[in-house]
Every structure is written in C-alpha cells, then in structure tokens.
Coordinates of C-alpha atoms in Angstrom, one line a residue:
X1 CA -0.1 -0.1 0.0
X2 CA 1.3 3.7 -0.6
X3 CA -0.2 6.4 1.1
X4 CA 0.5 9.8 0.5
X5 CA -1.2 13.0 1.7
X6 CA -3.0 15.0 -1.5
X7 CA -5.4 17.9 -2.3
X8 CA -8.3 16.9 -3.8
X9 CA -7.7 18.8 -6.4
X10 CA -4.6 17.4 -7.5
X11 CA -6.1 13.9 -7.0
X12 CA -9.0 14.9 -10.3
X13 CA -6.0 17.1 -11.7
X14 CA -3.4 14.0 -12.5
X15 CA -2.3 14.1 -15.8
X16 CA -3.5 11.5 -17.9
X17 CA -5.2 9.7 -15.5
X18 CA -9.2 8.5 -15.4
X19 CA -10.5 8.0 -11.9
X20 CA -13.3 5.0 -12.2
X21 CA -16.0 4.0 -10.0
X22 CA -16.1 0.0 -10.1
X23 CA -19.1 -1.0 -11.4
X24 CA -20.2 -3.0 -8.1
X25 CA -19.9 0.6 -6.0
X26 CA -23.4 1.9 -4.8
X27 CA -24.6 4.9 -6.6
X28 CA -23.7 8.3 -6.0
X29 CA -26.0 9.3 -2.5
X30 CA -24.5 12.6 -1.5
X31 CA -27.6 15.1 -1.1
X32 CA -28.0 18.5 -0.4
X33 CA -27.4 18.1 3.0
X34 CA -23.7 17.1 2.1
X35 CA -23.2 19.7 -0.1
X36 CA -23.9 22.7 2.2
X37 CA -21.6 21.0 5.1
X38 CA -18.6 20.8 1.9
X39 CA -19.7 24.3 0.8
X40 CA -19.3 25.7 4.6
X41 CA -16.0 23.4 5.2
X42 CA -14.8 25.5 1.9
X43 CA -15.9 29.1 3.1
X44 CA -13.8 28.1 6.5
X45 CA -10.7 26.8 5.0
X46 CA -10.8 30.0 2.6
X47 CA -11.2 32.3 5.9
X48 CA -8.9 30.9 8.4
X49 CA -6.3 30.5 5.6
X50 CA -5.6 26.8 6.8
X51 CA -6.4 23.3 5.0
X52 CA -9.3 21.3 5.8
X53 CA -9.3 17.5 6.0
X54 CA -11.5 15.2 4.1
X55 CA -11.4 11.8 5.2
X56 CA -9.3 8.8 3.4
X57 CA -9.4 7.7 -0.3
X58 CA -8.8 4.1 -1.5
X59 CA -7.5 3.7 -4.8
X60 CA -6.3 0.8 -7.0
X61 CA -4.5 0.9 -10.0
X62 CA -5.9 -0.7 -13.5
X63 CA -4.7 -1.2 -16.9
X64 CA -4.9 1.9 -18.3
X65 CA -6.9 3.1 -22.1
X66 CA -6.0 4.9 -24.9
X67 CA -3.1 6.9 -22.8
X68 CA -4.7 7.1 -19.8
X69 CA -3.8 5.4 -16.4
X70 CA -6.8 4.0 -14.6
X71 CA -7.7 4.5 -10.8
X72 CA -10.3 2.5 -9.4
X73 CA -12.1 4.5 -6.8
X74 CA -12.6 2.4 -3.9
X75 CA -13.3 4.9 -0.6
X76 CA -14.3 8.5 -2.0
X77 CA -16.8 8.3 -4.8
X78 CA -18.7 11.1 -3.1
X79 CA -16.3 13.6 -2.0
X80 CA -14.6 13.3 -5.7
X81 CA -18.1 13.2 -7.7
X82 CA -19.4 16.7 -5.8
X83 CA -16.1 18.1 -6.1
X84 CA -16.3 17.5 -10.1
X85 CA -20.1 18.6 -9.8
X86 CA -18.8 22.1 -8.4
X87 CA -15.7 22.3 -10.9
X88 CA -18.2 22.2 -13.8
X89 CA -20.8 24.5 -11.7
X90 CA -18.1 27.1 -12.0
X91 CA -16.7 26.5 -15.1
X92 CA -20.3 27.7 -16.2
X93 CA -20.3 30.5 -14.1
X94 CA -17.0 31.7 -15.7
X95 CA -17.8 31.0 -18.8
X96 CA -21.0 33.6 -18.5
X97 CA -18.9 36.0 -16.1
X98 CA -16.2 36.5 -18.2
X99 CA -13.3 34.5 -16.6
X100 CA -13.8 36.3 -13.6
X101 CA -11.0 34.1 -11.8
X102 CA -7.3 35.1 -11.2
X103 CA -5.0 32.2 -12.7
X104 CA -8.2 30.3 -14.1
X105 CA -10.5 30.5 -17.0
X106 CA -13.3 28.0 -17.9
X107 CA -11.4 26.4 -20.0
X108 CA -8.7 25.9 -17.7
X109 CA -11.0 24.7 -15.3
X110 CA -12.4 21.8 -17.5
X111 CA -9.0 20.8 -19.5
X112 CA -7.5 20.0 -16.0
X113 CA -9.8 18.6 -13.6
X114 CA -13.1 17.7 -15.9
X115 CA -11.3 16.1 -19.1
X116 CA -9.0 13.5 -19.7
X117 CA -6.8 14.8 -23.0
X118 CA -6.7 12.9 -26.1
X119 CA -8.4 12.9 -29.5
X120 CA -11.8 12.0 -28.0
X121 CA -11.6 14.2 -24.6
X122 CA -14.1 12.3 -22.2
X123 CA -15.1 13.0 -18.7
X124 CA -12.2 12.5 -16.8
X125 CA -14.0 10.9 -13.9
X126 CA -16.3 7.5 -14.9
X127 CA -19.1 7.0 -12.6
X128 CA -21.5 3.9 -12.3
X129 CA -24.1 3.5 -15.8
X130 CA -26.5 5.1 -14.0
X131 CA -25.1 8.5 -13.0
X132 CA -22.0 8.6 -15.6
X133 CA -24.3 9.7 -18.6
X134 CA -25.7 12.7 -16.8
X135 CA -22.5 13.7 -15.5
X136 CA -20.7 12.9 -19.2
X137 CA -23.6 15.0 -20.8
X138 CA -22.7 17.9 -17.9
X139 CA -19.4 18.3 -18.4
X140 CA -19.3 17.7 -22.0
X141 CA -21.8 20.1 -23.1
X142 CA -24.2 18.0 -24.2
X143 CA -28.1 16.8 -24.3
X144 CA -29.5 15.1 -21.3
X145 CA -30.2 11.8 -20.9
X146 CA -34.2 11.0 -20.7
X147 CA -33.8 10.1 -17.6
X148 CA -30.9 12.0 -16.1
X149 CA -29.3 11.1 -12.3
X150 CA -31.4 12.6 -9.8
X151 CA -28.9 13.4 -7.2
X152 CA -26.5 14.7 -9.6
X153 CA -28.6 17.3 -11.2
X154 CA -29.8 18.2 -7.6
X155 CA -26.3 19.0 -6.3
X156 CA -25.5 20.7 -9.4
X157 CA -28.7 22.8 -9.0
X158 CA -27.4 23.8 -5.4
X159 CA -23.6 24.8 -6.5
X160 CA -25.4 27.0 -9.2
X161 CA -28.0 28.9 -6.8
X162 CA -24.9 29.5 -4.5
X163 CA -23.4 30.9 -7.6
X164 CA -26.1 33.6 -7.8
X165 CA -26.0 35.1 -4.8
X166 CA -25.1 38.5 -4.6
X167 CA -22.3 37.7 -2.1
X168 CA -20.5 34.7 -3.9
X169 CA -16.8 35.3 -4.9
X170 CA -15.6 33.0 -7.1
X171 CA -11.9 33.3 -5.5
X172 CA -13.0 32.7 -2.7
X173 CA -14.8 29.7 -3.3
X174 CA -11.7 28.2 -5.4
X175 CA -9.1 29.2 -2.7
X176 CA -11.3 26.7 -0.1
X177 CA -11.3 24.7 -3.0
X178 CA -7.6 23.9 -3.0
X179 CA -7.0 23.6 1.1
X180 CA -9.5 20.3 0.9
X181 CA -7.0 17.5 1.4
X182 CA -7.2 13.6 2.0
X183 CA -4.9 11.0 2.5
X184 CA -4.9 8.9 -0.4
X185 CA -3.7 5.1 0.0
X186 CA -3.1 2.8 -3.2
X187 CA -3.8 -0.4 -3.4
X188 CA -2.3 -3.5 -5.3
X189 CA -4.4 -6.4 -3.5
X190 CA -8.1 -6.4 -4.7
X191 CA -8.9 -8.8 -1.5
X192 CA -7.1 -6.6 0.7
X193 CA -8.8 -3.7 -0.7
X194 CA -12.0 -5.8 -0.2
X195 CA -11.8 -6.1 3.1
X196 CA -10.5 -2.5 3.7
X197 CA -14.0 -1.1 1.4
X198 CA -16.8 -3.0 3.8
X199 CA -14.5 -1.3 6.9
X200 CA -14.9 2.0 5.5
X201 CA -17.2 4.7 6.2
X202 CA -16.4 8.3 5.9
X203 CA -19.0 10.3 5.5
X204 CA -22.0 8.3 8.0
X205 CA -23.3 6.2 5.2
X206 CA -23.2 2.5 6.0
X207 CA -23.1 -0.3 3.8
X208 CA -26.5 -2.5 3.4
X209 CA -26.5 -6.2 2.5
X210 CA -27.5 -5.1 -1.0
X211 CA -24.0 -3.0 -1.5
X212 CA -22.4 -5.9 0.8
X213 CA -23.4 -8.6 -1.5
X214 CA -22.5 -6.6 -4.8
X215 CA -19.3 -5.9 -3.5
X216 CA -18.3 -9.5 -2.5
X217 CA -19.9 -11.2 -5.9
X218 CA -17.9 -8.6 -8.5
X219 CA -14.9 -6.9 -6.8
X220 CA -12.2 -9.4 -7.4
X221 CA -13.6 -10.2 -10.4
X222 CA -12.0 -8.6 -13.8
X223 CA -13.0 -5.5 -15.1
X224 CA -15.0 -7.5 -18.1
X225 CA -16.3 -9.6 -16.1
X226 CA -17.8 -7.1 -13.7
X227 CA -19.6 -5.3 -16.8
X228 CA -21.2 -8.5 -18.0
X229 CA -22.1 -10.2 -14.7
X230 CA -23.6 -6.5 -13.6
X231 CA -25.4 -5.7 -16.8
X232 CA -26.7 -9.3 -17.3
X233 CA -27.9 -10.0 -13.6
X234 CA -27.5 -7.4 -11.3
X235 CA -29.4 -4.2 -13.2
X236 CA -32.2 -6.2 -14.0
X237 CA -32.7 -7.3 -10.6
X238 CA -32.3 -3.2 -9.7
X239 CA -34.3 -2.6 -12.8
X240 CA -37.3 -4.9 -10.9
X241 CA -37.9 -2.4 -7.1
X242 CA -37.3 0.9 -9.5
X243 CA -37.7 3.8 -8.5
X244 CA -35.7 2.4 -6.1
X245 CA -33.0 5.6 -4.2
X246 CA -30.4 4.5 -2.1
X247 CA -31.4 0.6 -3.3
X248 CA -33.5 0.3 -0.1
X249 CA -36.2 -1.8 -1.8
X250 CA -33.7 -4.6 -2.9
X251 CA -31.9 -4.4 0.3
X252 CA -34.9 -5.4 2.0
X253 CA -35.4 -7.7 -0.6
X254 CA -32.3 -9.3 -0.5
X255 CA -32.5 -9.4 3.5
X256 CA -36.1 -11.1 3.0
X257 CA -34.7 -14.2 0.7
X258 CA -31.9 -14.2 3.0
X259 CA -34.2 -14.9 6.1
X260 CA -36.2 -17.4 4.1
X261 CA -33.4 -19.1 2.4
X262 CA -31.1 -19.5 5.8
X263 CA -33.4 -18.7 9.0
X264 CA -31.2 -20.3 11.7
X265 CA -28.3 -18.2 10.7
X266 CA -27.7 -14.7 12.1

C-alpha cells in the first residue's frame, strides 16, 4: 500500500489519469445536506487560511486506456464526484461572467480537472452506469439523457444557486477548494482492498446488505467480467424495484430472501 497526502484538486488534476467508479459500487448518493456541509467547510478553510481534512481515499491502479492510466475509486466516490460537479458549475459561472477568477479560466478548469486529454476527450471521472451519462453530458456540454441522475442534477442546481447569490466570490470558493486534502492510499491487492472497502465509512453512509453482496460478488473479478455480470444479472434485478433511491427496496428484498433461505443463520 502506497500512502500519500494530497489535495482533492491534485487527485482530480492528475495528468493522464482516468478515475473510475467500479461497477460494483453503489450509485452517487450525496444529498443537498452533504453539499451544504462541503460548501461551509470550503468557506471556513478559505477564511481561516487553513487546510481542511476530508478523510481517506482508497484507489486501485488498473490497466490503462488510450494513453490514460486508470485508478479505480474504492472509497472516495462521494467527495470526488461532488467536487467534479462543483468544478463543472464553476466553469459555467466563469463562462457567464467573463472568466472572473485570477489564474483560471473555464477552459483551464475543464482541461485540468474535468476532461481526459486526447483525440476524443471524455469526462475524467467515470461513474456508475446510472450516473455516468448525466455527468458526461454536463461536462461535455451535451444534451442530458432521457432520465438524468436526480442526485447529480439536484447537487448541480444547488451549487449553481449558491453561485447566483449576490455575495458569491469565485476567488474565495477556489481558495477553499484548494485547501481540501485527503490521505490517499493506493492498494495493489484486490482482496486487501475488499476488506478495507467493507470497513470504510467516512461520511456516515453505512454499507447495506445489497452493497456488501454486490461488492463480494463483483470486486475480485476482472473489469470485463464485472461489466458482464452487472449488465446480465445485477442491473435487471435493480430494475425490478425501480424507482429505488439508495437501493432500499432491493436491500429489503435481499434481506427477506436471506431470512427465508437461511432461517437458522444469524
């Protein structure tokens, strides 16, 4: 395990990196409450001129694609996704207000923190299937999918609303964003990452039975096999209970099946 201390902007801005949410991970789940907390943390950090610790990131290096090296995010999806949404909102704000941020333009933000470089730029952060189409559309300026991710869109609207306020200062926000830092651990052993994943819960979102089952079944498989198993089995099972924010219906169904199938097992 290789452990370093990094700012979140440095993680997102790593050159030639593609940050990928493995298919076995749950969907993006932060609500407006967590976004408000993050917004306050950045404001306090900028005002106090002091760095703010946001927890631990757990990454696994994977085989690269088109000149980019892949980093699978085992823990840290919520923070990195929210920061990506925030940067996309800030880039839109700069476009609308004449790039009113010293040292940064909308294009430099996008090229450094939002997009991979190459013949066909794509979003640097790849989310789970239900969220990825929406984030890609936002970052690339394309039409939204027919059923966009509610959490991604709600949090984007929250940040845009804060930036529309009269007292909003882009320089203060950018300063606060730069002061967010984490302890980043890169793990080469997938089995070790699985045990760490099950024990991590940095922002109070306990893993459900559905999360643990999906993780156990998919994590140690190759990326191609994870995708096949997810597409053929897990996603159709999820769709049986849709709409199901947070997979609560699916979680209850798995608990019910386990209690019937294994009545004597605690």
